[in-house]
Short mmCIF file of C-alpha atoms and ligand atoms in Angstrom, two decimals:
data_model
loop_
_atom_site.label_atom_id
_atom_site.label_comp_id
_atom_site.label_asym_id
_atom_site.label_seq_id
_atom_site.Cartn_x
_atom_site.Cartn_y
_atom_site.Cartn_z
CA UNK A 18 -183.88 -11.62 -5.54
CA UNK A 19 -180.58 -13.15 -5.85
CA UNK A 20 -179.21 -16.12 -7.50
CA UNK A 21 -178.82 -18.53 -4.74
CA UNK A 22 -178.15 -22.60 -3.93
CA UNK A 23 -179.72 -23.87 -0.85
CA UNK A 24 -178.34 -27.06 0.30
CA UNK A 25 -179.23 -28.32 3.49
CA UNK A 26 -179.16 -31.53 3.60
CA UNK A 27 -179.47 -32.57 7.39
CA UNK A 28 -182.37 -35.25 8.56
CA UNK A 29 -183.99 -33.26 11.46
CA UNK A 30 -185.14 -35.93 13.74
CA UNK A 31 -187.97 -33.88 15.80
CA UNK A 32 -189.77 -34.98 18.87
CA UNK A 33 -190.20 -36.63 22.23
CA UNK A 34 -187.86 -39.50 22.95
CA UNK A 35 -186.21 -39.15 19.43
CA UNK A 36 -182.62 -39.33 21.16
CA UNK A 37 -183.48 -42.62 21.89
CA UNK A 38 -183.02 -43.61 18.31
CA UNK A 39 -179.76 -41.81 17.56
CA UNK A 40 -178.10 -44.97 17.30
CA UNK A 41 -180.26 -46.31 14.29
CA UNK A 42 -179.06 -42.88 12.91
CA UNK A 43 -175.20 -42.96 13.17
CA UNK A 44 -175.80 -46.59 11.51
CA UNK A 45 -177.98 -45.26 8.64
CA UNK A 46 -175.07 -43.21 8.40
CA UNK A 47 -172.09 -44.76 7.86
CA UNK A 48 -170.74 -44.50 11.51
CA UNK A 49 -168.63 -47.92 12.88
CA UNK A 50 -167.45 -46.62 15.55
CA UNK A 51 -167.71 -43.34 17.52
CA UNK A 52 -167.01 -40.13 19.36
CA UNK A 53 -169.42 -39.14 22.34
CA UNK A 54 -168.81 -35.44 22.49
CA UNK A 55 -170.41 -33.61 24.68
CA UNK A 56 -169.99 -30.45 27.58
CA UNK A 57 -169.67 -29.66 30.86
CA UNK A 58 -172.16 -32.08 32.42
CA UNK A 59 -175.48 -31.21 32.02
CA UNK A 60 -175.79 -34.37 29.63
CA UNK A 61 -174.63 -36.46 32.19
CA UNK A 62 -176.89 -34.68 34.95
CA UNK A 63 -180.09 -35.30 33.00
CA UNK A 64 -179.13 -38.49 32.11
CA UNK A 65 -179.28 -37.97 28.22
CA UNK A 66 -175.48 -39.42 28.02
CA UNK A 67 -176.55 -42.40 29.57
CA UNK A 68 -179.74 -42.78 27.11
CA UNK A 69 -177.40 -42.04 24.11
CA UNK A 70 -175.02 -44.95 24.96
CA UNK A 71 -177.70 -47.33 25.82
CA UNK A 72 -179.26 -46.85 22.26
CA UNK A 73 -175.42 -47.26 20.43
CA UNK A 74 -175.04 -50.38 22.26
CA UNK A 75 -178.79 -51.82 21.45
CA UNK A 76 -177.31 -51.01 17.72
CA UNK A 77 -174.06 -52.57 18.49
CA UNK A 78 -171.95 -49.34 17.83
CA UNK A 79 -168.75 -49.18 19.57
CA UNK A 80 -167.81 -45.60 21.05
CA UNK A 81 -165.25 -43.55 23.21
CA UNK A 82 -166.32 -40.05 24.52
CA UNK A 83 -164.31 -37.31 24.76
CA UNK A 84 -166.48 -34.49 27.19
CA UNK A 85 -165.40 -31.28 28.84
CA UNK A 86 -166.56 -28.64 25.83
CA UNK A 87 -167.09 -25.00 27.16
CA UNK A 88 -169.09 -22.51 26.64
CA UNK A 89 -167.07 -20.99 23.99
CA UNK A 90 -165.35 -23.75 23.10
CA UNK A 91 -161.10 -24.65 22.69
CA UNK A 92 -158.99 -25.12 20.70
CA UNK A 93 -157.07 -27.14 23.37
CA UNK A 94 -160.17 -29.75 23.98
CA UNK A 95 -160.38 -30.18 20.44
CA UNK A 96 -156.43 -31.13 19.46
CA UNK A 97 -157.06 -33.94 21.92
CA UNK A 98 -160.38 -34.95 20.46
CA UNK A 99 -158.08 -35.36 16.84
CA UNK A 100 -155.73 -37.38 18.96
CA UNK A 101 -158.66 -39.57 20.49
CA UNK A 102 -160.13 -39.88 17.05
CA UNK A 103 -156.77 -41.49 15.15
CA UNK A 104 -155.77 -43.08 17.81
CA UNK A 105 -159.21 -44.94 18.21
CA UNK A 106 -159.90 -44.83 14.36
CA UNK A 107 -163.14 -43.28 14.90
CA UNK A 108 -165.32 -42.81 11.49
CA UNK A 109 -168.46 -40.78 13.07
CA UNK A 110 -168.60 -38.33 16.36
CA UNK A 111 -171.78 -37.66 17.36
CA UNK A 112 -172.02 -33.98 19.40
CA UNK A 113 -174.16 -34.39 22.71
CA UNK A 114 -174.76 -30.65 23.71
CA UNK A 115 -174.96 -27.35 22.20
CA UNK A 116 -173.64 -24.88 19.97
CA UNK A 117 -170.30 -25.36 21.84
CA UNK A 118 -170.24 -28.74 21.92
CA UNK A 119 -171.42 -29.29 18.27
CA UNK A 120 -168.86 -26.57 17.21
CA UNK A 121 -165.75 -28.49 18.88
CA UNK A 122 -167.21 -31.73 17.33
CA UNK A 123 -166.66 -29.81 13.72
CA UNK A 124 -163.36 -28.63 14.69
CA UNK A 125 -162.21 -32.31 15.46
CA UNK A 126 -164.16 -33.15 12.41
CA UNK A 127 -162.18 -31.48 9.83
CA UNK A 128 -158.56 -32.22 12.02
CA UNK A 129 -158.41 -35.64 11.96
CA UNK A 130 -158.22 -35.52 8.01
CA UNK A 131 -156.01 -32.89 7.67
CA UNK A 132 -152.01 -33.05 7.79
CA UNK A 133 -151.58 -29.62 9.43
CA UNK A 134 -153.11 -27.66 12.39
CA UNK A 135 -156.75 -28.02 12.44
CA UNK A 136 -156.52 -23.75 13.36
CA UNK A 137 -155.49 -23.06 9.72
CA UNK A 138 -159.04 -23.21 8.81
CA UNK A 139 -160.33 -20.57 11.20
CA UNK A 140 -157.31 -18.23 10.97
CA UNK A 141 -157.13 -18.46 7.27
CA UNK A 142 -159.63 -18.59 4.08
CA UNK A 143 -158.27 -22.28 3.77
CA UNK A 144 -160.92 -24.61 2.34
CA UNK A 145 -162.21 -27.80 4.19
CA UNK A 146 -161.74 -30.60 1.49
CA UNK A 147 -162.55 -33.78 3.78
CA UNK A 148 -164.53 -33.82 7.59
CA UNK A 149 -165.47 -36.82 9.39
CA UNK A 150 -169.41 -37.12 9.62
CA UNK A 151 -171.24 -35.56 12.26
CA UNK A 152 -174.73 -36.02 13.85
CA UNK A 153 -175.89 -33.96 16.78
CA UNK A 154 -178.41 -34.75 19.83
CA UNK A 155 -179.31 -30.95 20.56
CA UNK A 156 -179.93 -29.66 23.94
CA UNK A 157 -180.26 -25.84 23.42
CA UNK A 158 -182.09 -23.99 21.37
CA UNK A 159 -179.65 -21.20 20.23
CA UNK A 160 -176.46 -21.11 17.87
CA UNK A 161 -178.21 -23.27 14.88
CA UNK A 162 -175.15 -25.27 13.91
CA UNK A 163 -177.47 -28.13 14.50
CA UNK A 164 -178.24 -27.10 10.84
CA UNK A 165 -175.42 -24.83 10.03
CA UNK A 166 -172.14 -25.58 8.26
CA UNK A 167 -170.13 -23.00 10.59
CA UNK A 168 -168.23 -23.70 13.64
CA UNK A 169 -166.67 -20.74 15.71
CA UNK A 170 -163.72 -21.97 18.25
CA UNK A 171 -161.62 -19.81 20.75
CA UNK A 172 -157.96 -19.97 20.65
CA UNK A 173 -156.77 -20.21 24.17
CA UNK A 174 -153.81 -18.82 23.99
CA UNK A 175 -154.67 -15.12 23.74
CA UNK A 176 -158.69 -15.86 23.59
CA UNK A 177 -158.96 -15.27 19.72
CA UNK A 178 -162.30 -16.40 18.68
CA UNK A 179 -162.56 -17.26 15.04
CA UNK A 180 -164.70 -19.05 12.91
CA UNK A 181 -164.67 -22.07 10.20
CA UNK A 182 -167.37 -22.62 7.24
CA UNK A 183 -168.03 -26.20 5.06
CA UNK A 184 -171.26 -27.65 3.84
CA UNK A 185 -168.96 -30.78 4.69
CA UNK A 186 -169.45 -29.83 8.23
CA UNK A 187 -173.35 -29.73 8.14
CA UNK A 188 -174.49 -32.63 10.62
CA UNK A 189 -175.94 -35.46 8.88
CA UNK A 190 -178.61 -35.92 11.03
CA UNK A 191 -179.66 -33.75 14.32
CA UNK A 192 -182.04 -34.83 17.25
CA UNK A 193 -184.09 -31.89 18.23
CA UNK A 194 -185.92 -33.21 21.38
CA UNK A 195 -187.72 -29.53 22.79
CA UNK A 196 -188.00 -32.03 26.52
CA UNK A 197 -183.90 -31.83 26.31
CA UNK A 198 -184.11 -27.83 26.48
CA UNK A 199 -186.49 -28.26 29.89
CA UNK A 200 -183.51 -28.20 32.15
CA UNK A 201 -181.99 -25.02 30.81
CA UNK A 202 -181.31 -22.19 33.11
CA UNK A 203 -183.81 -19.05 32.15
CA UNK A 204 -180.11 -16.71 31.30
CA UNK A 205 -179.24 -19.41 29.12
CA UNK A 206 -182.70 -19.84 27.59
CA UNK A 207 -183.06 -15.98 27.25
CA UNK A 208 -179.50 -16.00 25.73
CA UNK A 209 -180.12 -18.57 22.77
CA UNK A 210 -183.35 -16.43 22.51
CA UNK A 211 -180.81 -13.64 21.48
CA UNK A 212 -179.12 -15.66 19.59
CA UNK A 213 -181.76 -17.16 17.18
CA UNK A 214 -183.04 -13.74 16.69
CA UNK A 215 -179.57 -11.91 15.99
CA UNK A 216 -179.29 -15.03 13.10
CA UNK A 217 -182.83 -13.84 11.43
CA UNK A 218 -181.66 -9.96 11.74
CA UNK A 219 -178.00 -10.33 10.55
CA UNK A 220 -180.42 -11.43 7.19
CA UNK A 221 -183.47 -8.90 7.48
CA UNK A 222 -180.92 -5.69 7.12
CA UNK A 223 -180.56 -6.47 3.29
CA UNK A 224 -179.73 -4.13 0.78
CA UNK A 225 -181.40 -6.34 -2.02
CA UNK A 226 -184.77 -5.04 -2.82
CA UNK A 227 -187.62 -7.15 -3.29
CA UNK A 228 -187.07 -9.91 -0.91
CA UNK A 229 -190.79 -10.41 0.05
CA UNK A 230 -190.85 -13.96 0.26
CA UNK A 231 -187.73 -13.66 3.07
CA UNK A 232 -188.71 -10.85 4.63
CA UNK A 233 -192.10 -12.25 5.96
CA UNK A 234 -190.20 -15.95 6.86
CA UNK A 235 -187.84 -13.68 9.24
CA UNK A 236 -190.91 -12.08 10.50
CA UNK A 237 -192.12 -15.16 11.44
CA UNK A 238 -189.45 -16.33 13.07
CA UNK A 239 -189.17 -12.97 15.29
CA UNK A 240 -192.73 -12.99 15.87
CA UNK A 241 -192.38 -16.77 17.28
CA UNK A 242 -189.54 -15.57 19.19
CA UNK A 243 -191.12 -12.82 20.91
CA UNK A 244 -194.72 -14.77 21.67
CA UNK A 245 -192.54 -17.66 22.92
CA UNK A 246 -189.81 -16.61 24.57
CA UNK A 247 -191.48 -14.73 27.72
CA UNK A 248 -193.84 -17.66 27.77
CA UNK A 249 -190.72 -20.52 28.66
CA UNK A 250 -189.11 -18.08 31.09
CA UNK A 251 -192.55 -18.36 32.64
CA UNK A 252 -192.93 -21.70 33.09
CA UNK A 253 -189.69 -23.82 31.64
CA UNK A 254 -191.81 -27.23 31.06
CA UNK A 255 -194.16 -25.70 28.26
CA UNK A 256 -193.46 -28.09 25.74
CA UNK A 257 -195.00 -26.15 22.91
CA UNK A 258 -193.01 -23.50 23.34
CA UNK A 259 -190.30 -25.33 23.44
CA UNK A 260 -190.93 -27.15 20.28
CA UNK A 261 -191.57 -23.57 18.47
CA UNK A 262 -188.19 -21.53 19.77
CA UNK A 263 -186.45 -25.24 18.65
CA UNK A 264 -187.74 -25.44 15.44
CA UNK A 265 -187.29 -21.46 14.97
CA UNK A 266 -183.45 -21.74 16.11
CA UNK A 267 -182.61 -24.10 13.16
CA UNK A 268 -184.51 -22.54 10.60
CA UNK A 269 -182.94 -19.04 11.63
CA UNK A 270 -179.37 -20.49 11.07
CA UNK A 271 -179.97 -22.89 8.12
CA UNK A 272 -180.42 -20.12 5.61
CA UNK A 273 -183.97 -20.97 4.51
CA UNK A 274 -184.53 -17.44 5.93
CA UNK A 275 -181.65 -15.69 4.35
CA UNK A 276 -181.20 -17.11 0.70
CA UNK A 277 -181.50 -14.86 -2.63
CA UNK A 278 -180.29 -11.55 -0.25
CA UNK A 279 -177.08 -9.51 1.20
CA UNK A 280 -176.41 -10.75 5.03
CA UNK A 281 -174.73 -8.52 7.34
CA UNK A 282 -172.72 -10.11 9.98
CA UNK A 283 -171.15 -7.11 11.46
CA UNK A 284 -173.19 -7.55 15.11
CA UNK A 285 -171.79 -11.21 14.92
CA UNK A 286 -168.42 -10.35 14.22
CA UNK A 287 -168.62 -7.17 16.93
CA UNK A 288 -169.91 -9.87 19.49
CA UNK A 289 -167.47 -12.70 18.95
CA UNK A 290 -164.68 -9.89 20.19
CA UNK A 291 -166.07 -9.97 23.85
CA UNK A 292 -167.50 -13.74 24.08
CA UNK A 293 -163.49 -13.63 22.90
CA UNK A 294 -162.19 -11.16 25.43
CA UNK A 295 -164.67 -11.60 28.91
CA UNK A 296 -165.96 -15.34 27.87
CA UNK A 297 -169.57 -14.32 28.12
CA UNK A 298 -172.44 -16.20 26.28
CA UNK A 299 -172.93 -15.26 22.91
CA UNK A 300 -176.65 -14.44 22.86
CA UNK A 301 -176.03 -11.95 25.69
CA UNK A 302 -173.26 -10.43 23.99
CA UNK A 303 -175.50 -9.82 21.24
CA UNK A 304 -177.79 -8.28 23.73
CA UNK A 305 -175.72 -5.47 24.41
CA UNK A 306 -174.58 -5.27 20.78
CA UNK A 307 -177.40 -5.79 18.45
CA UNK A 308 -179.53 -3.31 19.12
CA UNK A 309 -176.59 -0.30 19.24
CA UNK A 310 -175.50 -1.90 15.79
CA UNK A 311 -178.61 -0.92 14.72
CA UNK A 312 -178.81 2.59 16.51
CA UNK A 313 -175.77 2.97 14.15
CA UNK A 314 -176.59 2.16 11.14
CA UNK A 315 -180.87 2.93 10.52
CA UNK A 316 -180.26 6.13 8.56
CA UNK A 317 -178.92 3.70 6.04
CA UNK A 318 -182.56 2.53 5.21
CA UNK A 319 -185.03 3.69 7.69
CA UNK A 320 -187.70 2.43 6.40
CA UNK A 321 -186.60 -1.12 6.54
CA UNK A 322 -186.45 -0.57 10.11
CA UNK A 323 -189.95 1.35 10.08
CA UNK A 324 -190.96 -2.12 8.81
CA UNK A 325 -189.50 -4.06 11.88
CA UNK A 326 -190.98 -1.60 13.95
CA UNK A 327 -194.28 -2.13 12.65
CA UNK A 328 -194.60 -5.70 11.63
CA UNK A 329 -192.34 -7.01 14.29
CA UNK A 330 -193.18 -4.84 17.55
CA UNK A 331 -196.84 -4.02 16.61
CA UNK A 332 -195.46 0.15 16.19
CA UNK A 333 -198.19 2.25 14.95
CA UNK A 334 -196.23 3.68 11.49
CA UNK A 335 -195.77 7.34 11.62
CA UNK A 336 -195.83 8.32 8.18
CA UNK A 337 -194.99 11.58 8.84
CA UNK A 338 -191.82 10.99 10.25
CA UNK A 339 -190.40 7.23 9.73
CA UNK A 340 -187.50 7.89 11.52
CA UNK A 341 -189.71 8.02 14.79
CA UNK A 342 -191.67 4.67 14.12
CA UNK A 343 -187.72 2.97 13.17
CA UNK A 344 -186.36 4.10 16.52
CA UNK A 345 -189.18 2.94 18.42
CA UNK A 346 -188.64 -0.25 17.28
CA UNK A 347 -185.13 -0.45 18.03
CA UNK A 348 -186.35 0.87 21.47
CA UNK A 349 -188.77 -2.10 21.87
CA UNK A 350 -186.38 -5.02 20.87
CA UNK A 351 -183.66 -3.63 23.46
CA UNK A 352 -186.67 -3.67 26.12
CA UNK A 353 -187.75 -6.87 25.11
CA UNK A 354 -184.08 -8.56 25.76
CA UNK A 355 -183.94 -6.68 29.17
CA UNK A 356 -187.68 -8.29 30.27
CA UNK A 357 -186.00 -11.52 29.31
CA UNK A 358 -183.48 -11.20 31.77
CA UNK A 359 -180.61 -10.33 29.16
CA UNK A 360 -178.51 -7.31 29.66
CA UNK A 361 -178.30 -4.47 27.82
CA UNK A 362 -174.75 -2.71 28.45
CA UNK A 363 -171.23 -3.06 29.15
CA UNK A 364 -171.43 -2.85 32.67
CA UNK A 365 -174.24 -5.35 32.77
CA UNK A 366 -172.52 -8.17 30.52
CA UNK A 367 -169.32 -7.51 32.98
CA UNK A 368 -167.57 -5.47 29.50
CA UNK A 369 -165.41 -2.39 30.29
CA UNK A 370 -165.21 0.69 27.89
CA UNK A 371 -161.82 1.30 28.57
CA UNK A 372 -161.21 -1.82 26.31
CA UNK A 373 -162.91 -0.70 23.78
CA UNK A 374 -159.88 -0.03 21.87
CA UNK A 375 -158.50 -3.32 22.85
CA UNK A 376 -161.67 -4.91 21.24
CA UNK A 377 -161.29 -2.66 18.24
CA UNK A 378 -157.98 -4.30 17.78
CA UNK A 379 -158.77 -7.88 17.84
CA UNK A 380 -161.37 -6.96 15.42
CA UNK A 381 -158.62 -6.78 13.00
CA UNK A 382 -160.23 -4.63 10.29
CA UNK A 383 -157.05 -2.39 10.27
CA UNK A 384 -157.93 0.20 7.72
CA UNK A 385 -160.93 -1.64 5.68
CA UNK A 386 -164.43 -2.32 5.97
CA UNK A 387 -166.71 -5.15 6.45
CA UNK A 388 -170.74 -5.85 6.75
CA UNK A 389 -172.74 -7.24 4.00
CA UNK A 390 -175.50 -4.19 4.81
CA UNK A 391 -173.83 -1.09 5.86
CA UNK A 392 -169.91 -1.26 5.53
CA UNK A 393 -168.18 -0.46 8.69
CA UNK A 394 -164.95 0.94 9.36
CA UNK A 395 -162.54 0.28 12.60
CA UNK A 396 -163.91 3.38 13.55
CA UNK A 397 -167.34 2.58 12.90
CA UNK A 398 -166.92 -0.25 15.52
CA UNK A 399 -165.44 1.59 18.21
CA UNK A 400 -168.75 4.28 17.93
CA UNK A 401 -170.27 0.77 18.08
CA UNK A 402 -169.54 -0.66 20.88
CA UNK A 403 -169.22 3.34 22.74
CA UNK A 404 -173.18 3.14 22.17
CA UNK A 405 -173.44 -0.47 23.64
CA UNK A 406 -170.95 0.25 26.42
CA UNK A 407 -173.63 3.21 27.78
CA UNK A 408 -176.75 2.19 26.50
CA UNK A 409 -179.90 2.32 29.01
CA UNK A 410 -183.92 1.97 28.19
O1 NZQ B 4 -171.68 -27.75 28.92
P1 NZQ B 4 -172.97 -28.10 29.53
O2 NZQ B 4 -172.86 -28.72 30.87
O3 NZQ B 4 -173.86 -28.90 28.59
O4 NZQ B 4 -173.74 -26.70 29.83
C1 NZQ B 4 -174.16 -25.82 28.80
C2 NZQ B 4 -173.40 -24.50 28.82
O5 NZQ B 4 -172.99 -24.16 30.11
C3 NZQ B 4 -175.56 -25.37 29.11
N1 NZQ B 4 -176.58 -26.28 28.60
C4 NZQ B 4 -176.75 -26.68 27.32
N2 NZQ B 4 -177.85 -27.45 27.24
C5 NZQ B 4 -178.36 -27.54 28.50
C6 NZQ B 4 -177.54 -26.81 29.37
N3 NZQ B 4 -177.80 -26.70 30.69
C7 NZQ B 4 -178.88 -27.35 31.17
N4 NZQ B 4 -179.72 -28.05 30.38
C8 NZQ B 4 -179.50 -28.17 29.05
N5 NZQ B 4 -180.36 -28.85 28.28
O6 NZQ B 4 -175.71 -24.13 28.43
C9 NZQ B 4 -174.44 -23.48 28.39
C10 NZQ B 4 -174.22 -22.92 27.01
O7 NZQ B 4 -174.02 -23.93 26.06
P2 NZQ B 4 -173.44 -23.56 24.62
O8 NZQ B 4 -173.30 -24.82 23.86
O9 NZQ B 4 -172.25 -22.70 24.78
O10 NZQ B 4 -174.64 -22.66 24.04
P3 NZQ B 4 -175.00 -22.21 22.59
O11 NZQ B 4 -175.76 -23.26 21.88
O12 NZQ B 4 -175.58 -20.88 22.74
O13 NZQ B 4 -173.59 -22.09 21.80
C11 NZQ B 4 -172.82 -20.93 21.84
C12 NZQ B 4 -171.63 -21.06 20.94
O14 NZQ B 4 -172.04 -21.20 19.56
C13 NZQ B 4 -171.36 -20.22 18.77
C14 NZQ B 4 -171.21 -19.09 19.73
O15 NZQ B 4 -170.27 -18.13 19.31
C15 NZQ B 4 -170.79 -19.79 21.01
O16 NZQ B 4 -169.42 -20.11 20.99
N6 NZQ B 4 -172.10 -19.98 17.52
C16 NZQ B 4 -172.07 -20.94 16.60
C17 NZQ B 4 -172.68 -20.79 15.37
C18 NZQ B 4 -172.62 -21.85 14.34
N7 NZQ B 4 -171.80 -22.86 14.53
O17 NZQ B 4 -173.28 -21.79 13.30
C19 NZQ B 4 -173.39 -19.56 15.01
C20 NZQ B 4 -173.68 -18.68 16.18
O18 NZQ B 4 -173.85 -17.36 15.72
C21 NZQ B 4 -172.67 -18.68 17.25
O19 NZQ B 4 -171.60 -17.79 16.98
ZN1 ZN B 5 -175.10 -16.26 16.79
#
């Protein structure tokens, strides 16, 4: 295992009703006065926006709101949420939504602070020194930045989507009420599905050796994933499952899974180049790219994906021939998103493989390589995304 630090230090608030008390949270936290950040109006819909207000005015909080995030969120939405912020002298925003929503919230976080674009940080290595405070009432189970420091934000002007890291932009507190995921679509479900298990493979492909203590918390998450998932597409109200894919998204994005070992990232970084380009969800992105990433790179250590095969998908282990058992359970996960309704090539997700080399391009490797597992080159990618453009079960 690896030298590592784990710091995490966002309160989970967990349970029914828990919004109620948010707040009692931005107080315990420093917050004075606030910005409601939320989406597209699903918040407003359910009537969680209404519930968060209700419980900052019982604490006496004073707020503005600033909604409107997208799926993929802007840069655009969040220069005005700096504006709002200064103007208004806000001192806490508190993100009502999802990944989106609680990425924009970070962007605006570290702006407001800094003297020069807020972009420099997600076009360059610069680091965040100073971020307002966050907190988060979560209503998807999916991206994990209720736990993360990361924040990924498209540039509208040419669709570049790029991403930002701080442990100042961990939340300081996140409500994870499973009842707020009830209203979800089953794509979108299905698609944060994807998502939370992309996050605990982007750390199972390790190259450190040893890692048994990791290994079998990832398995755990993936085996959660694939008892729960099929059983909320089912019938959207269960509650437990609910509770188990929300608990499983954070924990798959916090790092408890992935400390002490190599990450990859490349499937991540492959992905963000079509959410970029077509403006697709994520987790479906990663549907269509996840499992050809991995058609691409096995040979590198099959028997790490033998183990998958077997631990993860139940695959009998064919001693004789690993290779066999590692495909198979490549096979299986690719099946597995298409029963849950995700799709599993280009044509599917609404990609074209004429702009493959368009995608290859925004990449921006030029002539390096990049992946924490198996380095790949620009050319790697394009073989990449030619297996994901054609793939079929
Ligand atoms: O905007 P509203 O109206 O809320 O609708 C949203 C949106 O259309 C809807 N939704 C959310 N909660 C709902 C709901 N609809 C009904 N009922 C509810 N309870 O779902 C749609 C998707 O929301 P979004 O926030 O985009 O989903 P997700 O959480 O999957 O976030 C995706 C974004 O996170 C980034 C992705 O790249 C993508 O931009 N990621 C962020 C990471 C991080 N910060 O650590 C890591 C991830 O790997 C990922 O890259
Ligand atoms: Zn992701």
């Amino acid at each position: 295992m690896e030298n590592f630090s784990f710091y995490s230090p966002t309160e989970f608030v967990f349970g029914k009703g828990t919004e109620n008390s948010c707040g009692e949270y931005v107080k315990k936290y420093g917050g004075s006065k606030v910005l409601i950040h939320y989406g597209s109006g699903s918040a407003v819909k359910s009537g969680l926006l209404a519930r968060v207000k209700d419980s900052l005015n019982k604490c006496g909080i004073p707020y503005v709101e600033l909604g409107g995030v997208k799926p993929n969120p802007r840069d655009t939405l969040i220069y005005e949420g700096i504006k709002l912020c200064r103007d208004e002298k806000v001192d806490f925003i508190l993100s009502v939504g999802g990944g989106s929503c609680i990425d924009s919230s970070k962007g605006i976080a570290l702006g407001v602070p800094y003297d020069g674009d807020f972009w420099d940080f997600y076009s360059t290595d610069k680091e965040v020194k100073e971020a307002l405070p966050i907190g988060t009432v979560l209503t998807i189970a999916a991206a994990g930045s209720e736990g993360s420091g990361g924040s990924v934000v498209t540039k509208e002007d040419g669709m570049l989507k790029r991403d930002a890291g701080s442990d100042l932009l961990r939340p300081r507190f996140s409500i994870l009420n499973p009842l707020l995921t009830c209203t979800l679509p089953a794509y979108q479900t299905a698609c944060g599905a994807t998502d939370i298990m992309a996050h605990v493979f982007e750390r199972y492909f390790t190259n450190t050796k040893e890692v048994e203590i990791t290994d079998r918390l990832c398995e755990a998450v993936l085996l959660t994933m694939v008892k729960e998932t099929p059983r909320v597409i089912a019938d959207p109200n269960n509650y437990e499952a609910r509770a188990n894919i929300m608990w499983a998204g954070t924990v798959a994005h916090n790092d408890i899974v992935g400390v002490g070992r190599s990450q990859d990232w490349n499937s991540h970084g492959i992905e963000h180049e079509l959410s970029g380009l077509y403006d697709c969800a994520h987790g479906a992105g990663l549907a269509v790219i996840m499992p050809a990433w991995m058609e691409f790179v096995y040979k590198h250590d099959v028997m790490r994906f033998a183990q998958m095969a077997v631990r993860v998908w139940g695959c009998e282990m064919n001693f004789e021939n690993p290779e066999e058992t590692a495909l198979k359970g490549i096979a299986c996960f690719r099946k597995f998103l298409h029963e849950i309704g995700m799709p599993i090539n280009f044509s599917e997700l609404g990609a074209k493989e004429e702009d493959i080399p368009v995608l290859v391009e925004k990449f921006g490797l030029g002539d390096g390589k990049t992946g924490g597992f198996v380095a790949l080159s620009s050319e790697d990618v394009a073989k990449i995304y030619g297996i994901a453009a054609k793939a079929t079960l």
